């Protein structure tokens, strides 16, 4: 009984596989093959190959660029967009004559053709990687610095693909990544990061005075920024002391001048003059009041007499 049940189970599985294969052939869809990657240098050519059966008269081919939105590259037997002027079809393949960085991305070719089981559709996906040489990097170099301080120089490129590595030069001579391997005439306290492009002096010295430039390099090419001079000076302690002494002397002279003016009575004379001026104003006002005192009653009498005349 057990053997019969096993045989029945095997027969059921075989029937299931036959039905599944028949269903797959009826709809004629073939799963996408392993994705292929094409690498090209910017402004050179690249060929996007569609690995499908040989082209027939009844085959219909479409190429699409995938991304946030799908766009046609080849549709209705015509190249689309700017590919018209810089690409051509070679059988099922696209030959891009002048690759740009904007061409990087995933592409899919779709080939459909009628068959005995129905419409047969095959797909293939190609990833295009565009290598770009670095541009002239932007370099930040301070024009002056004080010895003993921390100074950082920066270098950056935003266009290179793959990401470039950075090297610093002083007076045209390449600085080693490990400063202790260099000569004794150079400062051994710096740290260079070839990935981020920073050159940091933990304690900068006068030996670090010079012209600095940075080079960005990847597998495609390299570019270097113009040199910039950094001047390192010692902290002038004597100058600072002299400045402090001068300021103290100026404050002392001003204080002595104020004391001398107070002793001579310049401030007291000014206050006595203000007092005399205010007292003279007060006497003038009192004299005016005394002059008006006899005049006011006379004016009242004259006004009263005029009112009586009007009544008669």
PDB file of C-alpha atoms in Angstrom:
ATOM      1  CA  UNK A   1       0.000   0.000   0.000  1.00  0.00           C
ATOM      2  CA  UNK A   2       2.790   2.393   0.901  1.00  0.00           C
ATOM      3  CA  UNK A   3       4.529   1.822  -2.466  1.00  0.00           C
ATOM      4  CA  UNK A   4       1.299   2.461  -4.388  1.00  0.00           C
ATOM      5  CA  UNK A   5       0.674   5.723  -2.518  1.00  0.00           C
ATOM      6  CA  UNK A   6       4.234   6.864  -3.307  1.00  0.00           C
ATOM      7  CA  UNK A   7       3.763   6.071  -7.009  1.00  0.00           C
ATOM      8  CA  UNK A   8       0.513   8.026  -7.048  1.00  0.00           C
ATOM      9  CA  UNK A   9       2.201  10.999  -5.387  1.00  0.00           C
ATOM     10  CA  UNK A  10       5.017  10.943  -7.960  1.00  0.00           C
ATOM     11  CA  UNK A  11       2.509  10.816 -10.817  1.00  0.00           C
ATOM     12  CA  UNK A  12       0.655  13.813  -9.404  1.00  0.00           C
ATOM     13  CA  UNK A  13       3.895  15.800  -9.168  1.00  0.00           C
ATOM     14  CA  UNK A  14       4.807  14.919 -12.765  1.00  0.00           C
ATOM     15  CA  UNK A  15       1.379  16.003 -13.994  1.00  0.00           C
ATOM     16  CA  UNK A  16       1.750  19.295 -12.102  1.00  0.00           C
ATOM     17  CA  UNK A  17       5.107  19.968 -13.745  1.00  0.00           C
ATOM     18  CA  UNK A  18       3.723  19.166 -17.221  1.00  0.00           C
ATOM     19  CA  UNK A  19       0.781  21.532 -16.701  1.00  0.00           C
ATOM     20  CA  UNK A  20       3.092  24.283 -15.400  1.00  0.00           C
ATOM     21  CA  UNK A  21       5.425  23.974 -18.393  1.00  0.00           C
ATOM     22  CA  UNK A  22       2.485  23.981 -20.778  1.00  0.00           C
ATOM     23  CA  UNK A  23       1.136  27.140 -19.137  1.00  0.00           C
ATOM     24  CA  UNK A  24       4.550  28.817 -19.451  1.00  0.00           C
ATOM     25  CA  UNK A  25       4.812  27.957 -23.166  1.00  0.00           C
ATOM     26  CA  UNK A  26       1.271  29.078 -23.858  1.00  0.00           C
ATOM     27  CA  UNK A  27       2.002  32.577 -22.674  1.00  0.00           C
ATOM     28  CA  UNK A  28       5.471  32.521 -24.165  1.00  0.00           C
ATOM     29  CA  UNK A  29       7.246  34.548 -21.418  1.00  0.00           C
ATOM     30  CA  UNK A  30      10.898  33.945 -20.695  1.00  0.00           C
ATOM     31  CA  UNK A  31      12.416  35.114 -17.405  1.00  0.00           C
ATOM     32  CA  UNK A  32      15.142  37.778 -17.657  1.00  0.00           C
ATOM     33  CA  UNK A  33      18.678  36.495 -17.915  1.00  0.00           C
ATOM     34  CA  UNK A  34      21.507  37.414 -15.604  1.00  0.00           C
ATOM     35  CA  UNK A  35      22.077  41.152 -15.735  1.00  0.00           C
ATOM     36  CA  UNK A  36      25.128  42.226 -17.691  1.00  0.00           C
ATOM     37  CA  UNK A  37      27.211  45.274 -16.791  1.00  0.00           C
ATOM     38  CA  UNK A  38      28.834  47.452 -19.454  1.00  0.00           C
ATOM     39  CA  UNK A  39      31.541  49.918 -18.402  1.00  0.00           C
ATOM     40  CA  UNK A  40      32.478  52.851 -20.646  1.00  0.00           C
ATOM     41  CA  UNK A  41      34.591  55.991 -20.300  1.00  0.00           C
ATOM     42  CA  UNK A  42      32.790  59.279 -20.783  1.00  0.00           C
ATOM     43  CA  UNK A  43      32.868  60.613 -24.378  1.00  0.00           C
ATOM     44  CA  UNK A  44      33.824  57.189 -25.732  1.00  0.00           C
ATOM     45  CA  UNK A  45      31.558  54.536 -27.241  1.00  0.00           C
ATOM     46  CA  UNK A  46      29.583  51.734 -25.599  1.00  0.00           C
ATOM     47  CA  UNK A  47      27.540  48.820 -26.969  1.00  0.00           C
ATOM     48  CA  UNK A  48      24.416  47.642 -25.157  1.00  0.00           C
ATOM     49  CA  UNK A  49      23.866  44.046 -26.274  1.00  0.00           C
ATOM     50  CA  UNK A  50      20.486  42.350 -26.197  1.00  0.00           C
ATOM     51  CA  UNK A  51      21.088  38.610 -25.703  1.00  0.00           C
ATOM     52  CA  UNK A  52      18.037  37.152 -27.434  1.00  0.00           C
ATOM     53  CA  UNK A  53      17.442  34.726 -30.329  1.00  0.00           C
ATOM     54  CA  UNK A  54      18.203  35.844 -33.849  1.00  0.00           C
ATOM     55  CA  UNK A  55      16.090  38.617 -35.276  1.00  0.00           C
ATOM     56  CA  UNK A  56      13.270  37.598 -37.608  1.00  0.00           C
ATOM     57  CA  UNK A  57      11.010  39.588 -39.910  1.00  0.00           C
ATOM     58  CA  UNK A  58       8.114  39.395 -37.480  1.00  0.00           C
ATOM     59  CA  UNK A  59      10.175  40.271 -34.368  1.00  0.00           C
ATOM     60  CA  UNK A  60       9.372  43.483 -32.555  1.00  0.00           C
ATOM     61  CA  UNK A  61      12.165  45.155 -30.563  1.00  0.00           C
ATOM     62  CA  UNK A  62      11.956  47.834 -27.886  1.00  0.00           C
ATOM     63  CA  UNK A  63      14.673  49.350 -25.706  1.00  0.00           C
ATOM     64  CA  UNK A  64      13.775  51.199 -22.496  1.00  0.00           C
ATOM     65  CA  UNK A  65      15.776  53.042 -19.880  1.00  0.00           C
ATOM     66  CA  UNK A  66      14.629  52.190 -16.367  1.00  0.00           C
ATOM     67  CA  UNK A  67      14.517  54.520 -13.395  1.00  0.00           C
ATOM     68  CA  UNK A  68      11.960  56.599 -11.541  1.00  0.00           C
ATOM     69  CA  UNK A  69      10.148  56.855 -14.861  1.00  0.00           C
ATOM     70  CA  UNK A  70      10.582  54.492 -17.812  1.00  0.00           C
ATOM     71  CA  UNK A  71      11.619  56.179 -21.066  1.00  0.00           C
ATOM     72  CA  UNK A  72      11.882  54.730 -24.574  1.00  0.00           C
ATOM     73  CA  UNK A  73      15.290  54.514 -26.204  1.00  0.00           C
ATOM     74  CA  UNK A  74      14.256  52.495 -29.256  1.00  0.00           C
ATOM     75  CA  UNK A  75      10.585  52.304 -30.196  1.00  0.00           C
ATOM     76  CA  UNK A  76       8.761  51.503 -33.437  1.00  0.00           C
ATOM     77  CA  UNK A  77      12.064  50.888 -35.224  1.00  0.00           C
ATOM     78  CA  UNK A  78      13.382  54.380 -34.392  1.00  0.00           C
ATOM     79  CA  UNK A  79      15.861  55.689 -31.822  1.00  0.00           C
ATOM     80  CA  UNK A  80      14.274  58.198 -29.494  1.00  0.00           C
ATOM     81  CA  UNK A  81      15.439  61.493 -27.939  1.00  0.00           C
ATOM     82  CA  UNK A  82      19.054  62.577 -28.263  1.00  0.00           C
ATOM     83  CA  UNK A  83      20.040  58.990 -29.126  1.00  0.00           C
ATOM     84  CA  UNK A  84      18.986  59.762 -32.703  1.00  0.00           C
ATOM     85  CA  UNK A  85      22.155  61.811 -33.280  1.00  0.00           C
ATOM     86  CA  UNK A  86      24.712  59.828 -31.298  1.00  0.00           C
ATOM     87  CA  UNK A  87      23.655  56.169 -31.479  1.00  0.00           C
ATOM     88  CA  UNK A  88      22.885  53.489 -34.033  1.00  0.00           C
ATOM     89  CA  UNK A  89      21.300  50.045 -34.085  1.00  0.00           C
ATOM     90  CA  UNK A  90      23.391  46.954 -34.872  1.00  0.00           C
ATOM     91  CA  UNK A  91      20.912  44.107 -35.102  1.00  0.00           C
ATOM     92  CA  UNK A  92      19.293  44.048 -31.627  1.00  0.00           C
ATOM     93  CA  UNK A  93      22.153  46.031 -30.033  1.00  0.00           C
ATOM     94  CA  UNK A  94      22.608  49.765 -29.456  1.00  0.00           C
ATOM     95  CA  UNK A  95      25.950  51.390 -30.187  1.00  0.00           C
ATOM     96  CA  UNK A  96      26.290  54.714 -28.368  1.00  0.00           C
ATOM     97  CA  UNK A  97      29.027  56.703 -30.107  1.00  0.00           C
ATOM     98  CA  UNK A  98      29.499  59.407 -27.470  1.00  0.00           C
ATOM     99  CA  UNK A  99      28.624  58.272 -23.948  1.00  0.00           C
ATOM    100  CA  UNK A 100      27.793  60.930 -21.346  1.00  0.00           C
ATOM    101  CA  UNK A 101      27.443  60.604 -17.584  1.00  0.00           C
ATOM    102  CA  UNK A 102      23.691  61.087 -17.905  1.00  0.00           C
ATOM    103  CA  UNK A 103      23.518  57.804 -19.889  1.00  0.00           C
ATOM    104  CA  UNK A 104      24.457  55.770 -16.813  1.00  0.00           C
ATOM    105  CA  UNK A 105      21.681  53.490 -15.571  1.00  0.00           C
ATOM    106  CA  UNK A 106      19.716  50.323 -16.313  1.00  0.00           C
ATOM    107  CA  UNK A 107      18.399  49.465 -19.783  1.00  0.00           C
ATOM    108  CA  UNK A 108      16.023  46.709 -20.820  1.00  0.00           C
ATOM    109  CA  UNK A 109      15.462  45.226 -24.259  1.00  0.00           C
ATOM    110  CA  UNK A 110      12.173  43.515 -24.999  1.00  0.00           C
ATOM    111  CA  UNK A 111      11.768  41.204 -28.012  1.00  0.00           C
ATOM    112  CA  UNK A 112       8.379  39.821 -28.927  1.00  0.00           C
ATOM    113  CA  UNK A 113       7.615  37.449 -31.803  1.00  0.00           C
ATOM    114  CA  UNK A 114       4.697  35.178 -32.731  1.00  0.00           C
ATOM    115  CA  UNK A 115       5.131  31.461 -32.129  1.00  0.00           C
ATOM    116  CA  UNK A 116       3.049  28.286 -32.332  1.00  0.00           C
ATOM    117  CA  UNK A 117       2.052  28.681 -28.676  1.00  0.00           C
ATOM    118  CA  UNK A 118       1.235  32.396 -29.016  1.00  0.00           C
ATOM    119  CA  UNK A 119       3.160  35.636 -28.633  1.00  0.00           C
ATOM    120  CA  UNK A 120       6.660  34.957 -27.313  1.00  0.00           C
ATOM    121  CA  UNK A 121       8.288  37.694 -25.197  1.00  0.00           C
ATOM    122  CA  UNK A 122      11.910  37.785 -24.072  1.00  0.00           C
ATOM    123  CA  UNK A 123      13.712  40.395 -21.972  1.00  0.00           C
ATOM    124  CA  UNK A 124      17.299  41.249 -21.159  1.00  0.00           C
ATOM    125  CA  UNK A 125      18.657  43.898 -18.767  1.00  0.00           C
ATOM    126  CA  UNK A 126      21.918  45.802 -19.178  1.00  0.00           C
ATOM    127  CA  UNK A 127      23.524  48.160 -16.637  1.00  0.00           C
ATOM    128  CA  UNK A 128      25.675  50.937 -18.081  1.00  0.00           C
ATOM    129  CA  UNK A 129      28.372  52.412 -15.826  1.00  0.00           C
ATOM    130  CA  UNK A 130      30.072  55.585 -17.058  1.00  0.00           C
ATOM    131  CA  UNK A 131      33.568  56.369 -15.788  1.00  0.00           C
ATOM    132  CA  UNK A 132      34.320  60.095 -15.438  1.00  0.00           C
ATOM    133  CA  UNK A 133      37.711  61.745 -14.946  1.00  0.00           C
ATOM    134  CA  UNK A 134      38.024  64.214 -12.065  1.00  0.00           C
ATOM    135  CA  UNK A 135      37.605  67.934 -12.661  1.00  0.00           C
ATOM    136  CA  UNK A 136      40.016  70.522 -11.231  1.00  0.00           C
ATOM    137  CA  UNK A 137      39.516  70.078  -7.469  1.00  0.00           C
ATOM    138  CA  UNK A 138      38.663  72.982  -5.198  1.00  0.00           C
ATOM    139  CA  UNK A 139      41.499  73.601  -2.721  1.00  0.00           C
ATOM    140  CA  UNK A 140      41.236  75.532   0.540  1.00  0.00           C
ATOM    141  CA  UNK A 141      44.638  76.710   1.809  1.00  0.00           C
ATOM    142  CA  UNK A 142      44.931  79.444   4.478  1.00  0.00           C
ATOM    143  CA  UNK A 143      47.196  82.310   3.442  1.00  0.00           C
ATOM    144  CA  UNK A 144      48.687  82.679   6.939  1.00  0.00           C
ATOM    145  CA  UNK A 145      48.903  80.746  10.188  1.00  0.00           C
ATOM    146  CA  UNK A 146      50.589  80.966  13.593  1.00  0.00           C
ATOM    147  CA  UNK A 147      53.103  78.336  14.560  1.00  0.00           C
ATOM    148  CA  UNK A 148      51.914  75.818  17.124  1.00  0.00           C
ATOM    149  CA  UNK A 149      48.281  75.966  16.022  1.00  0.00           C
ATOM    150  CA  UNK A 150      46.133  73.344  14.241  1.00  0.00           C
ATOM    151  CA  UNK A 151      45.724  74.035  10.504  1.00  0.00           C
ATOM    152  CA  UNK A 152      43.629  72.029   8.025  1.00  0.00           C
ATOM    153  CA  UNK A 153      43.849  72.165   4.210  1.00  0.00           C
ATOM    154  CA  UNK A 154      40.915  70.814   2.170  1.00  0.00           C
ATOM    155  CA  UNK A 155      40.662  69.387  -1.346  1.00  0.00           C
ATOM    156  CA  UNK A 156      37.483  68.105  -3.053  1.00  0.00           C
ATOM    157  CA  UNK A 157      36.235  66.952  -6.453  1.00  0.00           C
ATOM    158  CA  UNK A 158      32.527  66.296  -7.127  1.00  0.00           C
ATOM    159  CA  UNK A 159      32.612  64.891 -10.675  1.00  0.00           C
ATOM    160  CA  UNK A 160      34.996  61.943 -10.752  1.00  0.00           C
ATOM    161  CA  UNK A 161      33.592  58.413 -11.016  1.00  0.00           C
ATOM    162  CA  UNK A 162      34.855  56.295  -9.384  1.00  0.00           C
ATOM    163  CA  UNK A 163      35.561  58.628  -6.479  1.00  0.00           C
ATOM    164  CA  UNK A 164      39.129  59.919  -6.762  1.00  0.00           C
ATOM    165  CA  UNK A 165      41.943  59.722  -4.246  1.00  0.00           C
ATOM    166  CA  UNK A 166      43.795  62.875  -3.241  1.00  0.00           C
ATOM    167  CA  UNK A 167      47.481  63.709  -2.960  1.00  0.00           C
ATOM    168  CA  UNK A 168      48.997  66.936  -1.612  1.00  0.00           C
ATOM    169  CA  UNK A 169      52.125  68.666  -2.927  1.00  0.00           C
ATOM    170  CA  UNK A 170      54.345  71.248  -1.232  1.00  0.00           C
ATOM    171  CA  UNK A 171      56.466  73.407  -3.546  1.00  0.00           C
ATOM    172  CA  UNK A 172      55.848  70.843  -6.296  1.00  0.00           C
ATOM    173  CA  UNK A 173      57.065  67.886  -4.185  1.00  0.00           C
ATOM    174  CA  UNK A 174      54.608  65.148  -3.283  1.00  0.00           C
ATOM    175  CA  UNK A 175      53.893  64.767   0.424  1.00  0.00           C
ATOM    176  CA  UNK A 176      54.020  61.191   1.686  1.00  0.00           C
ATOM    177  CA  UNK A 177      50.961  59.703   3.326  1.00  0.00           C
ATOM    178  CA  UNK A 178      53.209  58.731   6.251  1.00  0.00           C
ATOM    179  CA  UNK A 179      55.169  61.910   7.129  1.00  0.00           C
ATOM    180  CA  UNK A 180      57.751  60.041   9.237  1.00  0.00           C
ATOM    181  CA  UNK A 181      59.143  58.466   6.090  1.00  0.00           C
ATOM    182  CA  UNK A 182      59.975  61.886   4.642  1.00  0.00           C
ATOM    183  CA  UNK A 183      63.045  64.082   5.055  1.00  0.00           C
ATOM    184  CA  UNK A 184      63.937  65.875   8.284  1.00  0.00           C
ATOM    185  CA  UNK A 185      63.272  69.277   6.694  1.00  0.00           C
ATOM    186  CA  UNK A 186      59.514  68.643   6.698  1.00  0.00           C
ATOM    187  CA  UNK A 187      57.049  68.688   9.562  1.00  0.00           C
ATOM    188  CA  UNK A 188      56.160  65.171  10.700  1.00  0.00           C
ATOM    189  CA  UNK A 189      53.026  66.216  12.580  1.00  0.00           C
ATOM    190  CA  UNK A 190      50.609  66.310   9.632  1.00  0.00           C
ATOM    191  CA  UNK A 191      47.889  63.777   8.797  1.00  0.00           C
ATOM    192  CA  UNK A 192      46.789  63.195   5.188  1.00  0.00           C
ATOM    193  CA  UNK A 193      43.479  61.520   4.324  1.00  0.00           C
ATOM    194  CA  UNK A 194      43.595  60.360   0.705  1.00  0.00           C
ATOM    195  CA  UNK A 195      39.864  59.556   0.696  1.00  0.00           C
ATOM    196  CA  UNK A 196      38.470  62.873   1.969  1.00  0.00           C
ATOM    197  CA  UNK A 197      41.300  65.100   0.693  1.00  0.00           C
ATOM    198  CA  UNK A 198      42.197  66.766   4.017  1.00  0.00           C
ATOM    199  CA  UNK A 199      45.733  67.662   5.110  1.00  0.00           C
ATOM    200  CA  UNK A 200      45.878  68.545   8.807  1.00  0.00           C
ATOM    201  CA  UNK A 201      48.858  69.935  10.717  1.00  0.00           C
ATOM    202  CA  UNK A 202      48.469  69.144  14.404  1.00  0.00           C
ATOM    203  CA  UNK A 203      51.159  71.699  15.315  1.00  0.00           C
ATOM    204  CA  UNK A 204      52.110  73.778  12.315  1.00  0.00           C
ATOM    205  CA  UNK A 205      55.636  75.244  12.233  1.00  0.00           C
ATOM    206  CA  UNK A 206      57.628  77.689  10.122  1.00  0.00           C
ATOM    207  CA  UNK A 207      58.983  74.699   8.177  1.00  0.00           C
ATOM    208  CA  UNK A 208      55.482  74.296   6.708  1.00  0.00           C
ATOM    209  CA  UNK A 209      55.617  77.646   4.915  1.00  0.00           C
ATOM    210  CA  UNK A 210      55.313  77.063   1.156  1.00  0.00           C
ATOM    211  CA  UNK A 211      53.033  76.635  -1.852  1.00  0.00           C
ATOM    212  CA  UNK A 212      50.494  73.823  -1.601  1.00  0.00           C
ATOM    213  CA  UNK A 213      48.510  72.126  -4.375  1.00  0.00           C
ATOM    214  CA  UNK A 214      46.254  69.057  -4.478  1.00  0.00           C
ATOM    215  CA  UNK A 215      45.780  66.352  -7.109  1.00  0.00           C
ATOM    216  CA  UNK A 216      42.603  64.268  -7.599  1.00  0.00           C
ATOM    217  CA  UNK A 217      43.159  60.971  -9.422  1.00  0.00           C
ATOM    218  CA  UNK A 218      41.051  57.941 -10.414  1.00  0.00           C
ATOM    219  CA  UNK A 219      41.277  55.154 -12.998  1.00  0.00           C
ATOM    220  CA  UNK A 220      40.251  57.530 -15.815  1.00  0.00           C
ATOM    221  CA  UNK A 221      42.506  60.535 -15.239  1.00  0.00           C
ATOM    222  CA  UNK A 222      43.756  63.204 -12.830  1.00  0.00           C
ATOM    223  CA  UNK A 223      43.640  66.972 -12.329  1.00  0.00           C
ATOM    224  CA  UNK A 224      45.500  69.341 -10.006  1.00  0.00           C
ATOM    225  CA  UNK A 225      44.438  72.652  -8.499  1.00  0.00           C
ATOM    226  CA  UNK A 226      46.673  75.770  -8.756  1.00  0.00           C
ATOM    227  CA  UNK A 227      49.189  76.198  -5.946  1.00  0.00           C
ATOM    228  CA  UNK A 228      48.397  78.487  -3.018  1.00  0.00           C
ATOM    229  CA  UNK A 229      50.995  79.848  -0.578  1.00  0.00           C
ATOM    230  CA  UNK A 230      50.689  79.441   3.184  1.00  0.00           C
ATOM    231  CA  UNK A 231      52.881  81.641   5.399  1.00  0.00           C
ATOM    232  CA  UNK A 232      53.554  80.400   8.930  1.00  0.00           C
ATOM    233  CA  UNK A 233      54.901  82.927  11.483  1.00  0.00           C
ATOM    234  CA  UNK A 234      55.930  82.604  15.097  1.00  0.00           C
ATOM    235  CA  UNK A 235      53.793  84.290  17.733  1.00  0.00           C
ATOM    236  CA  UNK A 236      55.412  87.730  18.424  1.00  0.00           C
ATOM    237  CA  UNK A 237      55.471  87.779  22.237  1.00  0.00           C
ATOM    238  CA  UNK A 238      57.650  90.907  22.452  1.00  0.00           C
ATOM    239  CA  UNK A 239      55.281  92.807  20.159  1.00  0.00           C
ATOM    240  CA  UNK A 240      52.284  91.854  22.295  1.00  0.00           C
ATOM    241  CA  UNK A 241      54.102  92.979  25.471  1.00  0.00           C
ATOM    242  CA  UNK A 242      55.066  96.292  23.832  1.00  0.00           C
ATOM    243  CA  UNK A 243      51.449  96.903  22.776  1.00  0.00           C
ATOM    244  CA  UNK A 244      50.220  96.215  26.327  1.00  0.00           C
ATOM    245  CA  UNK A 245      52.814  98.623  27.747  1.00  0.00           C
ATOM    246  CA  UNK A 246      51.817 101.368  25.304  1.00  0.00           C
ATOM    247  CA  UNK A 247      48.135 100.999  26.190  1.00  0.00           C
ATOM    248  CA  UNK A 248      48.961 101.122  29.912  1.00  0.00           C
ATOM    249  CA  UNK A 249      51.023 104.310  29.399  1.00  0.00           C
ATOM    250  CA  UNK A 250      48.200 105.985  27.480  1.00  0.00           C
ATOM    251  CA  UNK A 251      45.725 105.163  30.260  1.00  0.00           C
ATOM    252  CA  UNK A 252      48.172 106.459  32.901  1.00  0.00           C
ATOM    253  CA  UNK A 253      48.742 109.762  31.046  1.00  0.00           C
ATOM    254  CA  UNK A 254      44.990 110.298  30.688  1.00  0.00           C
ATOM    255  CA  UNK A 255      44.506 109.675  34.426  1.00  0.00           C
ATOM    256  CA  UNK A 256      47.287 112.120  35.359  1.00  0.00           C
ATOM    257  CA  UNK A 257      45.772 114.745  33.073  1.00  0.00           C
ATOM    258  CA  UNK A 258      42.404 114.452  34.805  1.00  0.00           C
ATOM    259  CA  UNK A 259      44.027 114.756  38.250  1.00  0.00           C
ATOM    260  CA  UNK A 260      46.012 117.816  37.172  1.00  0.00           C
ATOM    261  CA  UNK A 261      42.875 119.505  35.824  1.00  0.00           C
ATOM    262  CA  UNK A 262      41.029 118.909  39.080  1.00  0.00           C
ATOM    263  CA  UNK A 263      43.910 120.365  41.132  1.00  0.00           C
ATOM    264  CA  UNK A 264      44.034 123.478  38.953  1.00  0.00           C
ATOM    265  CA  UNK A 265      40.312 123.947  39.446  1.00  0.00           C
ATOM    266  CA  UNK A 266      39.244 123.755  35.829  1.00  0.00           C
ATOM    267  CA  UNK A 267      36.217 121.656  36.735  1.00  0.00           C
ATOM    268  CA  UNK A 268      35.304 123.967  39.742  1.00  0.00           C
ATOM    269  CA  UNK A 269      35.483 127.130  37.578  1.00  0.00           C
ATOM    270  CA  UNK A 270      33.101 125.622  35.130  1.00  0.00           C
ATOM    271  CA  UNK A 271      30.615 124.777  37.881  1.00  0.00           C
ATOM    272  CA  UNK A 272      30.892 128.303  39.448  1.00  0.00           C
ATOM    273  CA  UNK A 273      30.215 129.837  36.037  1.00  0.00           C
ATOM    274  CA  UNK A 274      27.111 127.675  35.697  1.00  0.00           C
ATOM    275  CA  UNK A 275      25.967 128.743  39.188  1.00  0.00           C
ATOM    276  CA  UNK A 276      26.486 132.473  38.455  1.00  0.00           C
ATOM    277  CA  UNK A 277      24.614 132.156  35.210  1.00  0.00           C
ATOM    278  CA  UNK A 278      21.631 130.505  36.905  1.00  0.00           C
ATOM    279  CA  UNK A 279      21.615 133.160  39.686  1.00  0.00           C
ATOM    280  CA  UNK A 280      21.625 136.022  37.136  1.00  0.00           C
ATOM    281  CA  UNK A 281      18.631 134.457  35.420  1.00  0.00           C
ATOM    282  CA  UNK A 282      16.793 134.318  38.768  1.00  0.00           C
ATOM    283  CA  UNK A 283      17.454 138.044  39.548  1.00  0.00           C
ATOM    284  CA  UNK A 284      16.242 139.056  36.113  1.00  0.00           C
ATOM    285  CA  UNK A 285      12.975 137.206  36.636  1.00  0.00           C
ATOM    286  CA  UNK A 286      12.473 138.844  40.067  1.00  0.00           C
ATOM    287  CA  UNK A 287      13.058 142.326  38.594  1.00  0.00           C
ATOM    288  CA  UNK A 288      10.462 141.665  35.935  1.00  0.00           C
ATOM    289  CA  UNK A 289       7.938 140.635  38.581  1.00  0.00           C
ATOM    290  CA  UNK A 290       8.628 143.813  40.620  1.00  0.00           C
ATOM    291  CA  UNK A 291       8.064 146.012  37.556  1.00  0.00           C
ATOM    292  CA  UNK A 292       4.763 144.364  36.742  1.00  0.00           C
ATOM    293  CA  UNK A 293       3.367 144.669  40.295  1.00  0.00           C
ATOM    294  CA  UNK A 294       2.177 148.392  40.120  1.00  0.00           C
ATOM    295  CA  UNK A 295       1.060 148.084  36.511  1.00  0.00           C
ATOM    296  CA  UNK A 296      -1.454 145.250  36.992  1.00  0.00           C
ATOM    297  CA  UNK A 297      -3.852 147.234  39.442  1.00  0.00           C
ATOM    298  CA  UNK A 298      -3.889 150.206  37.080  1.00  0.00           C
ATOM    299  CA  UNK A 299      -4.932 147.990  34.244  1.00  0.00           C
ATOM    300  CA  UNK A 300      -7.744 146.566  36.326  1.00  0.00           C
ATOM    301  CA  UNK A 301      -9.070 150.113  37.195  1.00  0.00           C
ATOM    302  CA  UNK A 302      -8.998 151.168  33.569  1.00  0.00           C
ATOM    303  CA  UNK A 303     -10.922 148.128  32.549  1.00  0.00           C
ATOM    304  CA  UNK A 304     -13.548 148.716  35.303  1.00  0.00           C
ATOM    305  CA  UNK A 305     -14.079 152.379  34.237  1.00  0.00           C
ATOM    306  CA  UNK A 306     -14.625 151.344  30.657  1.00  0.00           C
ATOM    307  CA  UNK A 307     -17.320 148.877  31.602  1.00  0.00           C
ATOM    308  CA  UNK A 308     -19.241 151.575  33.634  1.00  0.00           C
ATOM    309  CA  UNK A 309     -19.212 153.953  30.634  1.00  0.00           C
ATOM    310  CA  UNK A 310     -20.772 151.377  28.468  1.00  0.00           C
ATOM    311  CA  UNK A 311     -23.679 150.934  30.900  1.00  0.00           C
ATOM    312  CA  UNK A 312     -24.718 154.655  30.618  1.00  0.00           C
TER     313      UNK A 312
END
